[in-house]
CSV table of C-alpha atoms and ligand atoms in Angstrom, one decimal:
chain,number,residue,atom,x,y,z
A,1,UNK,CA,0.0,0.0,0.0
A,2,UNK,CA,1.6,3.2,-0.8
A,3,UNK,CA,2.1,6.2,1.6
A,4,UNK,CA,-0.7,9.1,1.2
A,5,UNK,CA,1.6,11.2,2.5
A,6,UNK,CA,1.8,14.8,0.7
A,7,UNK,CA,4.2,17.0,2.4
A,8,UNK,CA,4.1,19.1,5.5
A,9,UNK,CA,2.8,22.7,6.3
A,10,UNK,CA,3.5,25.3,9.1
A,11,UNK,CA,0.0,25.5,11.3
A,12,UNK,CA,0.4,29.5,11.8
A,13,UNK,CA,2.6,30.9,8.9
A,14,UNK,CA,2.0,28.6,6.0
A,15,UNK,CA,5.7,27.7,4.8
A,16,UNK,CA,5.8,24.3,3.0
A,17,UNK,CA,8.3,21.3,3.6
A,18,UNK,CA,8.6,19.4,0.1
A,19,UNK,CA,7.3,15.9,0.7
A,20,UNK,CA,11.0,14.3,-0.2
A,21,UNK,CA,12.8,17.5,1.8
A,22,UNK,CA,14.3,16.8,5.4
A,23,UNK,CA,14.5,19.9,7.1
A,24,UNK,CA,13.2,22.5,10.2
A,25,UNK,CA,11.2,25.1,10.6
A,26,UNK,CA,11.0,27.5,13.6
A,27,UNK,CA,8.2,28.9,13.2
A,28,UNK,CA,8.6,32.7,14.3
A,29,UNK,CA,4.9,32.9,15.3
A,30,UNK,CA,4.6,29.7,17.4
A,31,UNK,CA,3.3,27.5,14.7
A,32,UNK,CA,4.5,24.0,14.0
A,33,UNK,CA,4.9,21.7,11.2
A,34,UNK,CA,2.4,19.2,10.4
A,35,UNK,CA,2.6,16.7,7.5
A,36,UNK,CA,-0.9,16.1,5.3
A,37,UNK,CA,-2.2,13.5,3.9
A,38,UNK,CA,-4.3,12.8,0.7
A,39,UNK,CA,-6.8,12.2,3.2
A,40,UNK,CA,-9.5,12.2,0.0
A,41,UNK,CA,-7.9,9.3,-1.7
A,42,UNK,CA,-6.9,7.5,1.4
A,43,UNK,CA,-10.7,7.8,2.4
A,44,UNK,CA,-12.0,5.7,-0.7
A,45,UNK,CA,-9.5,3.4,-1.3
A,46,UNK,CA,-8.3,2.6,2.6
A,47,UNK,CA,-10.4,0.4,5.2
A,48,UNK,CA,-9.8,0.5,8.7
A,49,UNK,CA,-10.6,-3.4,8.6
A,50,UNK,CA,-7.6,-4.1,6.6
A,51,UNK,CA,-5.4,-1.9,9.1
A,52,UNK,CA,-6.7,-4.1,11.3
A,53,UNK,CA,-5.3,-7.2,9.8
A,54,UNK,CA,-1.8,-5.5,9.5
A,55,UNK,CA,1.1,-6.4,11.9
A,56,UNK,CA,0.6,-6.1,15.7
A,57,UNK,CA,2.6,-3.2,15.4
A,58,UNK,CA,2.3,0.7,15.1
A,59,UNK,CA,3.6,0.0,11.7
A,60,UNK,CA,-0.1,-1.4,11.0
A,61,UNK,CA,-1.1,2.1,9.6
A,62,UNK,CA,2.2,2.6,7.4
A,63,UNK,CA,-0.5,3.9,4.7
A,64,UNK,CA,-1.0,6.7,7.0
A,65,UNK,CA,2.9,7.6,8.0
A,66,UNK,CA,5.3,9.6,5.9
A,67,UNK,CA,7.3,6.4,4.5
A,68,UNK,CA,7.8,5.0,1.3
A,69,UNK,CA,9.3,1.9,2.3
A,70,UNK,CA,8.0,0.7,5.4
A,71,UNK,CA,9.4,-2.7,4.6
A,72,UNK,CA,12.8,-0.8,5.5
A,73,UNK,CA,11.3,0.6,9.1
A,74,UNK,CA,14.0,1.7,11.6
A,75,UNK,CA,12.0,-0.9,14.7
A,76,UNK,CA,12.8,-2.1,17.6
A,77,UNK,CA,9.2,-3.3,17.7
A,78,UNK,CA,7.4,-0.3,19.3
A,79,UNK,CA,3.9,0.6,19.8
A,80,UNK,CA,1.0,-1.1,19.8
A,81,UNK,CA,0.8,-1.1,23.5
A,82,UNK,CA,-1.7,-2.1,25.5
A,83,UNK,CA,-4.6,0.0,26.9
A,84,UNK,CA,-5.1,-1.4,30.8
A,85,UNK,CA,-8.2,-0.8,32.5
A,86,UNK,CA,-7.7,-0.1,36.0
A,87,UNK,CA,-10.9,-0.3,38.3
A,88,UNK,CA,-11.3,1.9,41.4
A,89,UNK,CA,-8.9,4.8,40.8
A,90,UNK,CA,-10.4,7.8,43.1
A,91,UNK,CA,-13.8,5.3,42.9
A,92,UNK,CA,-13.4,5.5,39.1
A,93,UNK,CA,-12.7,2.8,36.3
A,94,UNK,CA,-10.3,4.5,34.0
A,95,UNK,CA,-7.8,3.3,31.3
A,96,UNK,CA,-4.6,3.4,30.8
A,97,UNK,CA,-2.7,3.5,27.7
A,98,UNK,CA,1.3,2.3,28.8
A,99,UNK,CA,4.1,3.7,26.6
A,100,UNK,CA,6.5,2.2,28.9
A,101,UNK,CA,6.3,-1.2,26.7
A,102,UNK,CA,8.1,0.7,24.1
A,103,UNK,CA,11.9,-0.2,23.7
A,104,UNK,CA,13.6,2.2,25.3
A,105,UNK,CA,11.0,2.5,28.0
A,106,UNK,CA,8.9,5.9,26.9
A,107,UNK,CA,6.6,6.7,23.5
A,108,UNK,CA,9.5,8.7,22.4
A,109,UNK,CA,10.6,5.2,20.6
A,110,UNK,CA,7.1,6.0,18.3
A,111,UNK,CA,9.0,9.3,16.8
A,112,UNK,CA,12.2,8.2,16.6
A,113,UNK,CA,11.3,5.5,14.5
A,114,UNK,CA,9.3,7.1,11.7
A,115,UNK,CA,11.1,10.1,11.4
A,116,UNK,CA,14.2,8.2,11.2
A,117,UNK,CA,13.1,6.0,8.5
A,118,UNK,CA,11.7,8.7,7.0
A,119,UNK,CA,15.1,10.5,7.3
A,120,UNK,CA,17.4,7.8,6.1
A,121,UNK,CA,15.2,7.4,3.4
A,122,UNK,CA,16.0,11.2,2.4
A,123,UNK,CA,19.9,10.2,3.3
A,124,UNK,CA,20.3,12.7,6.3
A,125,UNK,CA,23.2,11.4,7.8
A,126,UNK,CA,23.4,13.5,11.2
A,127,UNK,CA,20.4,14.6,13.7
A,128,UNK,CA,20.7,17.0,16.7
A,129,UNK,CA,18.1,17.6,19.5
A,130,UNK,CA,17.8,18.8,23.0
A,131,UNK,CA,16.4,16.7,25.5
A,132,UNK,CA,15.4,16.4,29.2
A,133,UNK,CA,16.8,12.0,28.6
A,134,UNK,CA,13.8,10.5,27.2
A,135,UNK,CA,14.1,11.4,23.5
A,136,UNK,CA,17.9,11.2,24.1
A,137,UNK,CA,17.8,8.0,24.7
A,138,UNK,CA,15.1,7.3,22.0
A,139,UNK,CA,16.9,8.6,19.3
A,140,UNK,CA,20.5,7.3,20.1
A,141,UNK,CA,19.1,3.8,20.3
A,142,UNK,CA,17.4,4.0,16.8
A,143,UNK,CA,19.8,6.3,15.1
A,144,UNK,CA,22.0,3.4,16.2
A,145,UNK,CA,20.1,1.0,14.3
A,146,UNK,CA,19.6,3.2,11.4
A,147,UNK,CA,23.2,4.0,11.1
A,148,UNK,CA,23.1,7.7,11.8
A,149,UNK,CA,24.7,9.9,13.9
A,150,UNK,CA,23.0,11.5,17.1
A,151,UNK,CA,24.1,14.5,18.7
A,152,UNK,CA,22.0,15.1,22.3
A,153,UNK,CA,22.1,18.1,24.1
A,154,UNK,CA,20.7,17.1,27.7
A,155,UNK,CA,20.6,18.4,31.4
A,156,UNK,CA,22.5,17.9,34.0
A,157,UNK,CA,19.8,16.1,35.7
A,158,UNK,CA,19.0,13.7,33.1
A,159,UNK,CA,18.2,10.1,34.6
A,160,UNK,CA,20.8,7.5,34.8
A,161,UNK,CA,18.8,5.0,32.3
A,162,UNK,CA,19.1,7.6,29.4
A,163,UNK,CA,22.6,8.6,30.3
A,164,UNK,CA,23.2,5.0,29.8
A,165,UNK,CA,20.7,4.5,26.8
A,166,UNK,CA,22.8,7.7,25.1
A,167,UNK,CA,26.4,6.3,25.5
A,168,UNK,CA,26.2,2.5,25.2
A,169,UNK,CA,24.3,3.7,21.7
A,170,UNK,CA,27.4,5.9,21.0
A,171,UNK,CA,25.3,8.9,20.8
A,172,UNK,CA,27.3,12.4,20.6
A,173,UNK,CA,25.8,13.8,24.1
A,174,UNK,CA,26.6,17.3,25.5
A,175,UNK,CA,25.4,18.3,29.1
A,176,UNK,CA,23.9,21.9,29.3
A,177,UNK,CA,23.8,23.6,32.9
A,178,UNK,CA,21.6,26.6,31.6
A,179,UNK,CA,18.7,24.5,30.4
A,180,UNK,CA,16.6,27.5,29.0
A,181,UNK,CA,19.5,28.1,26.5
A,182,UNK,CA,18.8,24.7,24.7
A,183,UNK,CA,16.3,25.0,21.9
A,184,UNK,CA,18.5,28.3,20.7
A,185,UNK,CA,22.1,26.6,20.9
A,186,UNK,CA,20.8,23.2,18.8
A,187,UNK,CA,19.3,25.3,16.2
A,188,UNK,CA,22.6,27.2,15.6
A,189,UNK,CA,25.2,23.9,15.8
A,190,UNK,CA,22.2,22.6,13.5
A,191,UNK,CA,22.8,25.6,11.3
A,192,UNK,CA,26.4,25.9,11.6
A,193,UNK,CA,27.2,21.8,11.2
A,194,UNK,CA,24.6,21.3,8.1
A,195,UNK,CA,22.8,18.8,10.8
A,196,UNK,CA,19.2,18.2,10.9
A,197,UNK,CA,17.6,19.4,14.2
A,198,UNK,CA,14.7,17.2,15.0
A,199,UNK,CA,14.3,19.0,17.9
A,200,UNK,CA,10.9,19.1,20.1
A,201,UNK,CA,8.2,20.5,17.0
A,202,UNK,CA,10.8,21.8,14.9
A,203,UNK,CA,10.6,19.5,12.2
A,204,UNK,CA,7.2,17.5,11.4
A,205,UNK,CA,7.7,13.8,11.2
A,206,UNK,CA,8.3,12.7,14.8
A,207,UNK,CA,5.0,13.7,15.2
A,208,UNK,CA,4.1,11.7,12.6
A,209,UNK,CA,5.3,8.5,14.9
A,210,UNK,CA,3.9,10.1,17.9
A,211,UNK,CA,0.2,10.1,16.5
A,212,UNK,CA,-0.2,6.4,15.8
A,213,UNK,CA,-1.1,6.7,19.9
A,214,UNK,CA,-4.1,8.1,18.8
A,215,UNK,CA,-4.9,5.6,16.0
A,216,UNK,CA,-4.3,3.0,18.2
A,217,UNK,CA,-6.3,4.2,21.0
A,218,UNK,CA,-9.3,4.5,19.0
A,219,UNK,CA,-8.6,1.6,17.5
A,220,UNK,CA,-8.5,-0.1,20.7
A,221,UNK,CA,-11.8,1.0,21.7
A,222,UNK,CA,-13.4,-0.5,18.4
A,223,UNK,CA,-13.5,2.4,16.4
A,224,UNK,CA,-14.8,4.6,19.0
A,225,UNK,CA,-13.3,8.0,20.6
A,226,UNK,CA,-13.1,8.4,24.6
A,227,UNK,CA,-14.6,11.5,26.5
A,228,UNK,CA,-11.3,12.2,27.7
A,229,UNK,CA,-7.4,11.7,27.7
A,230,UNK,CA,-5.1,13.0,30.0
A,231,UNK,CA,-1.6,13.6,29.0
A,232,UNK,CA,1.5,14.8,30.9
A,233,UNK,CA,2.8,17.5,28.6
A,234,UNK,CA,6.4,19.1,28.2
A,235,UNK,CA,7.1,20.5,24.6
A,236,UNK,CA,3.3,19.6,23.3
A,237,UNK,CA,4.4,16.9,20.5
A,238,UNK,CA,2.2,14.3,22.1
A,239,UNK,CA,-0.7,16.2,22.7
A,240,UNK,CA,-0.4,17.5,19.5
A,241,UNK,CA,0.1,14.2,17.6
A,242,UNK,CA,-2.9,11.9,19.4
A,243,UNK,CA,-5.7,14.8,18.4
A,244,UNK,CA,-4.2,15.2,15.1
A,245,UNK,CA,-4.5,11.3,14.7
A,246,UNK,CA,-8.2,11.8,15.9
A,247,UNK,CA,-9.0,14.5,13.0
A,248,UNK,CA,-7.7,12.1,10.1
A,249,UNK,CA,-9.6,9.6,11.6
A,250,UNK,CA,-12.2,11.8,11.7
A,251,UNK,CA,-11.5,12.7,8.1
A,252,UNK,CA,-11.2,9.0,6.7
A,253,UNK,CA,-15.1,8.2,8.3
A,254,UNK,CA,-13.2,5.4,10.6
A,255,UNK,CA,-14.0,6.8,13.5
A,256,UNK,CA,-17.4,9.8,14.0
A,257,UNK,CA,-18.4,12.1,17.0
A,258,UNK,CA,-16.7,14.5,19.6
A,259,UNK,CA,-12.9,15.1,19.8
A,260,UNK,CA,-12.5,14.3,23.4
A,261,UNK,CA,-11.4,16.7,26.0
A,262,UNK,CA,-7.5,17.0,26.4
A,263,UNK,CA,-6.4,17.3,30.1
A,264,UNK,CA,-3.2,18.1,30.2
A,265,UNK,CA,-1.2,17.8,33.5
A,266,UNK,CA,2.1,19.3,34.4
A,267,UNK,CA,4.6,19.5,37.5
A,268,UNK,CA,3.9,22.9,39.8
A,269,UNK,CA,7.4,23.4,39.5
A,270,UNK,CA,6.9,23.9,36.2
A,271,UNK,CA,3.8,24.6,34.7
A,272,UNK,CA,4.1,26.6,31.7
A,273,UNK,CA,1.2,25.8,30.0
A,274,UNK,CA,-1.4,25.5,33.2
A,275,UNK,CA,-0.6,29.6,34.0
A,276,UNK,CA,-0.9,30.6,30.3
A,277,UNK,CA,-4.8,28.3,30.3
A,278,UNK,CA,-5.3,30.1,33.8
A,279,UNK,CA,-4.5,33.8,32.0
A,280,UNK,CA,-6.4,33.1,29.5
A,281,UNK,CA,-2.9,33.5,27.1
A,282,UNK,CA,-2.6,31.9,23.5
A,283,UNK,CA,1.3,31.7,24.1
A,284,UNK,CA,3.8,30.8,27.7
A,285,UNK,CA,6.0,32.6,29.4
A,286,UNK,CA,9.0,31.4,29.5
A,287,UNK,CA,8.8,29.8,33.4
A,288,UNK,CA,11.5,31.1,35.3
A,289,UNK,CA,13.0,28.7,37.9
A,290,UNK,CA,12.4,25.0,37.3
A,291,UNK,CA,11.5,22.6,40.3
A,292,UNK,CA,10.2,19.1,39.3
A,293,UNK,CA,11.4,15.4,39.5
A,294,UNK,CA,13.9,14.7,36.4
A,295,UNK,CA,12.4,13.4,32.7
A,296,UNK,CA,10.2,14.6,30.2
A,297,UNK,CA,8.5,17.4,31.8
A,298,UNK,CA,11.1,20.0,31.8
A,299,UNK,CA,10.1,22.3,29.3
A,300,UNK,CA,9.6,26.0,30.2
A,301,UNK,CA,9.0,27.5,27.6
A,302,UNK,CA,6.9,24.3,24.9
A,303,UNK,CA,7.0,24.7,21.7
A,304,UNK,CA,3.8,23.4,21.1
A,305,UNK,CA,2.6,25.8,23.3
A,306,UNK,CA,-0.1,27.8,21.3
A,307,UNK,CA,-1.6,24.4,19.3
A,308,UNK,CA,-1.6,23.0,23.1
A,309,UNK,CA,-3.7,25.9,24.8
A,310,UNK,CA,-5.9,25.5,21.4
A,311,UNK,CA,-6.2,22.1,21.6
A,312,UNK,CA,-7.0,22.5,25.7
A,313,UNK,CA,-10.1,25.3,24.7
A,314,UNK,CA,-11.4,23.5,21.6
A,315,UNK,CA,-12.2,20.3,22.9
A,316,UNK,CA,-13.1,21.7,26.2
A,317,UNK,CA,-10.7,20.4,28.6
A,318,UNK,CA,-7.9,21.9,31.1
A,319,UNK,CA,-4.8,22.2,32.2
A,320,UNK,CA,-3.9,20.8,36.0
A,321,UNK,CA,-0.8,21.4,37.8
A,322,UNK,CA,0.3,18.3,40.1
A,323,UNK,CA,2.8,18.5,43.0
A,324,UNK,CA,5.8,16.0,43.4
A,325,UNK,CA,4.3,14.2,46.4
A,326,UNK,CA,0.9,14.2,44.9
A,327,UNK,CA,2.6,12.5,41.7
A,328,UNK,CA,5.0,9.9,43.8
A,329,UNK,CA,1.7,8.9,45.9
A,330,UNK,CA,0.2,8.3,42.4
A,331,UNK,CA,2.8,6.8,40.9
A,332,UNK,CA,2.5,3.7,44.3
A,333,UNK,CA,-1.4,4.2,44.2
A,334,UNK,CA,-1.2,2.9,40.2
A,335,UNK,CA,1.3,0.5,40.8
A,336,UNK,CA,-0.3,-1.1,43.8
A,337,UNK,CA,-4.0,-1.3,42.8
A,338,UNK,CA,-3.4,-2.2,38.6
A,339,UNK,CA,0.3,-3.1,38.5
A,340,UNK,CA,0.9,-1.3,36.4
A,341,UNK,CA,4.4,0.6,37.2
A,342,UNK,CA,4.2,4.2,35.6
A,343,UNK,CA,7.1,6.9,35.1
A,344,UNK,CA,6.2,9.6,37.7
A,345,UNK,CA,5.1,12.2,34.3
A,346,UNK,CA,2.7,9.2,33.6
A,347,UNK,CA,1.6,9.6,37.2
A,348,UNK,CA,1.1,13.0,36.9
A,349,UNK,CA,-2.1,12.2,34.8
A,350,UNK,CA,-3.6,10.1,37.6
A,351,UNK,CA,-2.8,13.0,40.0
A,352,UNK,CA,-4.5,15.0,37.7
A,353,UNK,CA,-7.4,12.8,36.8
A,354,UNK,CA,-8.1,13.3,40.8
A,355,UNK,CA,-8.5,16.8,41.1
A,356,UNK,CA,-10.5,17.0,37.7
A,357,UNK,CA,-13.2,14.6,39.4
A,358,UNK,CA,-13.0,16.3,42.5
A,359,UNK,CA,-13.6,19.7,40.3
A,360,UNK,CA,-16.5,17.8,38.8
A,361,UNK,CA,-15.1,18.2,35.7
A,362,UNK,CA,-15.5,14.5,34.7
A,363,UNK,CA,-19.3,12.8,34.1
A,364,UNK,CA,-20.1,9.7,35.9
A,365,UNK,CA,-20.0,7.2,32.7
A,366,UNK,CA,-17.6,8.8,30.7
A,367,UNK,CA,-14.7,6.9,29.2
A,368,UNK,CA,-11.3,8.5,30.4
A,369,UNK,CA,-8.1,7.3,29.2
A,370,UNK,CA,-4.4,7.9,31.1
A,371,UNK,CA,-1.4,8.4,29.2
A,372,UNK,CA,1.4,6.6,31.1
A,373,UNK,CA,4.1,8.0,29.1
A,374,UNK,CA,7.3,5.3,30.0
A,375,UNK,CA,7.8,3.0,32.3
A,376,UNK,CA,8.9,3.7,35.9
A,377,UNK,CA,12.0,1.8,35.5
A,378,UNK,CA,13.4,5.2,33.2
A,379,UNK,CA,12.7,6.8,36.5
A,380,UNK,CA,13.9,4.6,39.6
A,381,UNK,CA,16.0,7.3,41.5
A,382,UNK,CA,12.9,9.6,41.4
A,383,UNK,CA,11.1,7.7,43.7
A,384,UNK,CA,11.4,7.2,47.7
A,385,UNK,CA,12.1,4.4,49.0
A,386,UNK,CA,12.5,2.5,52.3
A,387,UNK,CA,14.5,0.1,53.2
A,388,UNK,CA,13.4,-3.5,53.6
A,389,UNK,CA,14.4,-5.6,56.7
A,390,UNK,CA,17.3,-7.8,56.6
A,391,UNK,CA,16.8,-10.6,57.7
A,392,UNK,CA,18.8,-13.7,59.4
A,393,UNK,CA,17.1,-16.5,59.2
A,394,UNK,CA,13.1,-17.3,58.9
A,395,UNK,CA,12.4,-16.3,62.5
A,396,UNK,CA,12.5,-13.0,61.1
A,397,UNK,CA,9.1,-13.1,58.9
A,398,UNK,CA,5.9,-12.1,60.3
A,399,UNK,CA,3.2,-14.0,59.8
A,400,UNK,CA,1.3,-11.0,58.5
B,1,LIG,C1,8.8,13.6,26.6
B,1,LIG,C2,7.9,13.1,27.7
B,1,LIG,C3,6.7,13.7,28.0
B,1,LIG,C4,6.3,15.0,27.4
B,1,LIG,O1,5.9,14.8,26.1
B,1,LIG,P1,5.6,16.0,25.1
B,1,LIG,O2,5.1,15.2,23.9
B,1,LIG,O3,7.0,16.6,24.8
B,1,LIG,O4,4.7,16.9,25.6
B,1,LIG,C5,6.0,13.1,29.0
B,1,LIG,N1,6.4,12.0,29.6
B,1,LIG,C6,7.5,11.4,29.3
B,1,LIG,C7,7.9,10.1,30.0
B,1,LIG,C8,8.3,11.9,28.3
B,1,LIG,O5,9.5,11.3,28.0
């Protein structure tokens, strides 16, 4: 089946990317680039049926991604994870979609592999981005694979597992102290090297990966669209890739009705996006000093942050900020009642879920879906622990 795929277009100023060009766009008026579809053709000769007897894989809806030879996909086997119902959350049944079955642990894996297909297709030999570890890690693993080079710029606080994911790769990894200054200093070694910068929004196709969570979400449900996801947001690319998913679907007939509500949640310590919903902004404020747990939340100043806070007031949702020990306790609350072991972001959206109940923001039967973003072993020194007993012999093991 051949790729519908047309090219890509800036949401606010217009400029084009040439279907077979690989290259950024920073967008001076806080648009991003989005690919399109020939979502007209794709409509009558495409049915979802068939997608559904594709590979148990995200690769399932190749038709859909920006690839001409998805034979030659750049997998480690990612996606199609599971969505876990989990009964009696804050009284609730909810679901929960979990990213952390992706290879390197987090639904970065889902970009990194279709943009780097995409990219080796086009022959880019070098990519550059800056990121809090997860993406880091993503895209040294796969550019591994693919046989390109990865530069990373990261924090100093980046988490041990993508340290590790970035060098045993033999990723090119930098560690920035001044965090704010990372989108500006990758887009001028991009410039100044002749790299491709595949930083967060700047260029359109890890999106592309990112959005087969949507397809595979309502696919999941049998077709149908819930009342409401909740998604810890950063930069904005998931957010923006699941609703995006939701309007082709929307636009191929496979799936009809309401977009649901987006909920995003974020750290207090930094929570860009909840201030700018609260004022009622169309753009963030850079957020000045950053206190949250390490990983994929440290973004002060997203670069999806106007198609997030449109996104947010379209579909009718909101914007919640979480506190650490509000997000630890839910990170133990999820694991002990569903097992299901969540990165603390992904536990942010169960913090989150709480106060939008207790706000009465969510109907009695509606269908609510979680985004666990990775797995909580990306995150281990984040969370507290105590120590076990040691023990001597059996003597020392109660009863109860
Ligand atoms: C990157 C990341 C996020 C934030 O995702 P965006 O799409 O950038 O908003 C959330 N959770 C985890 C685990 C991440 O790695």
């Amino acid at each position: 089946m051949p790729s519908y795929f047309s090219g890509s277009v800036c949401s606010v100023c217009g400029e084009t990317i040439p279907r077979d060009a690989a290259r950024s766009h920073d967008c001076r008026d806080g648009g991003v680039p989005l690919a399109r579809y020939d979502l007209e053709q794709a409509r009558r000769a495409l049915a979802r049926d068939a997608i559904a007897a594709g590979p148990p894989s995200m690769w399932r809806y190749a038709p859909l991604l920006p690839v001409d030879r998805p034979a030659d996909a750049v997998t480690l086997g990612e996606g199609w994870t599971p969505l876990i119902d989990v009964a009696d959350l804050a009284g609730r049944d909810v679901l929960v979609k979990d990213e952390g079955r992706n290879p390197s642990g987090s639904f970065k894996d889902r970009g990194a592999s279709v943009a780097l297909t995409r990219y080796r297709e086009l022959a880019v030999r070098t990519v550059i981005l800056n990121s809090s570890g997860n993406a880091a890690g993503a895209w040294s693993l796969y550019a591994a694979r693919a046989g390109l080079t990865c530069v990373a710029v990261i924090p100093t606080d980046a988490q041990p597992s993508s340290v590790a994911q970035c060098q045993l790769a033999g990723a090119r990894v930098y560690v920035l102290e001044r965090w704010h200054d990372g989108g500006r200093i990758v887009a001028e070694a991009a410039g100044r090297h002749g790299w491709l910068s595949v930083a967060t929004l700047k260029e359109p196709l890890r999106v592309e990966g990112k959005k087969t969570m949507g397809y595979e979400i309502a696919e999941q449900l049998g077709w149908r669209l819930p009342d409401a996801i909740f998604y810890p947001t950063g930069g904005g690319t998931g957010a923006v890739a699941i609703w995006k998913a939701f309007e082709e679907l929307i636009a191929l007939g496979w799936v009809t009705g309401k977009l649901p509500r987006l909920y995003v949640t974020q750290y207090e310590g930094c929570a860009p996006i909840v201030k700018a919903f609260a004022d009622g902004k169309e753009r963030c404020e850079p957020w000045g000093h950053i206190d949250i747990l390490p990983g994929g939340l440290k973004s002060p100043k997203p670069a999806g942050d106007r198609a997030v806070l449109a996104l947010i007031r379209q579909t009718g949702g909101a914007a919640l900020a979480v506190s650490t020990d509000e997000t630890l306790a839910a990170a133990a609350e999820l694991a002990g009642r569903s097992g299901v072991f969540a990165c603390p972001e992904g536990a942010t959206t169960v913090a989150g879920f709480r106060k939008a109940l207790a706000a009465g923001l969510i109907g009695p039967r509606e269908r609510v879906v979680l985004v666990n973003t990775g797995s909580g072993l990306k995150s281990v020194p984040s969370f507290r622990l105590s120590a076990f007993p040691v023990i001597h012999g059996a003597d020392d093991i109660a009863a109860r």
